[in-house]
């Protein structure tokens, strides 16, 4: 596997991880309704650090995987 393919795999993993983290975080949050609230609403409150880290880590992974 070359560098380009490895970076593309990191980007794809970042997209999948992003969805996985916000789905699990949303399921475990009381009063969170994904139909009425955006994913960014998970960044509020005491556990907001989870979604904030999700945005930063997965966003960086997706940016790394962006083709030239």
Short mmCIF file of C-alpha atoms in Angstrom, two decimals, residues 11-68:
data_model
loop_
_atom_site.label_atom_id
_atom_site.label_comp_id
_atom_site.label_asym_id
_atom_site.label_seq_id
_atom_site.Cartn_x
_atom_site.Cartn_y
_atom_site.Cartn_z
CA UNK A 11 -9.74 9.78 5.48
CA UNK A 12 -12.34 7.07 4.98
CA UNK A 13 -11.81 5.80 8.52
CA UNK A 14 -12.29 9.35 9.82
CA UNK A 15 -15.67 9.64 8.11
CA UNK A 16 -16.83 6.29 9.48
CA UNK A 17 -15.51 7.06 12.96
CA UNK A 18 -17.28 10.43 12.98
CA UNK A 19 -20.66 8.83 12.32
CA UNK A 20 -20.01 6.04 14.82
CA UNK A 21 -19.02 8.41 17.63
CA UNK A 22 -21.93 10.84 17.22
CA UNK A 23 -24.39 7.95 16.91
CA UNK A 24 -23.23 6.28 20.13
CA UNK A 25 -22.96 9.61 21.94
CA UNK A 26 -26.47 10.57 20.84
CA UNK A 27 -27.92 7.23 21.94
CA UNK A 28 -26.43 7.59 25.40
CA UNK A 29 -27.49 11.22 25.95
CA UNK A 30 -30.77 11.75 27.75
CA UNK A 31 -33.10 14.19 26.00
CA UNK A 32 -31.10 14.22 22.75
CA UNK A 33 -33.40 13.86 19.74
CA UNK A 34 -31.50 13.44 16.45
CA UNK A 35 -34.59 14.36 14.45
CA UNK A 36 -34.92 17.74 16.14
CA UNK A 37 -31.34 18.57 17.10
CA UNK A 38 -28.20 18.80 14.98
CA UNK A 39 -25.13 16.72 15.70
CA UNK A 40 -23.38 19.88 16.89
CA UNK A 41 -25.83 20.03 19.83
CA UNK A 42 -23.86 17.13 21.31
CA UNK A 43 -20.97 19.56 21.84
CA UNK A 44 -22.98 21.31 24.60
CA UNK A 45 -23.07 20.31 28.24
CA UNK A 46 -20.80 18.35 30.52
CA UNK A 47 -20.06 15.69 27.90
CA UNK A 48 -19.59 18.21 25.12
CA UNK A 49 -15.89 17.43 25.03
CA UNK A 50 -16.70 14.09 23.36
CA UNK A 51 -18.28 15.70 20.30
CA UNK A 52 -15.70 18.49 20.24
CA UNK A 53 -12.92 15.89 20.16
CA UNK A 54 -14.89 13.99 17.51
CA UNK A 55 -15.03 17.11 15.31
CA UNK A 56 -11.30 17.77 15.73
CA UNK A 57 -9.94 14.24 15.38
CA UNK A 58 -12.22 13.03 12.60
CA UNK A 59 -12.03 16.35 10.75
CA UNK A 60 -8.24 16.10 10.79
CA UNK A 61 -8.38 12.51 9.56
CA UNK A 62 -10.69 13.49 6.70
CA UNK A 63 -8.44 16.46 5.81
CA UNK A 64 -5.38 14.19 5.69
CA UNK A 65 -7.22 11.84 3.36
CA UNK A 66 -8.19 14.59 0.92
CA UNK A 67 -6.63 13.95 -2.50
CA UNK A 68 -4.28 16.53 -3.97
#
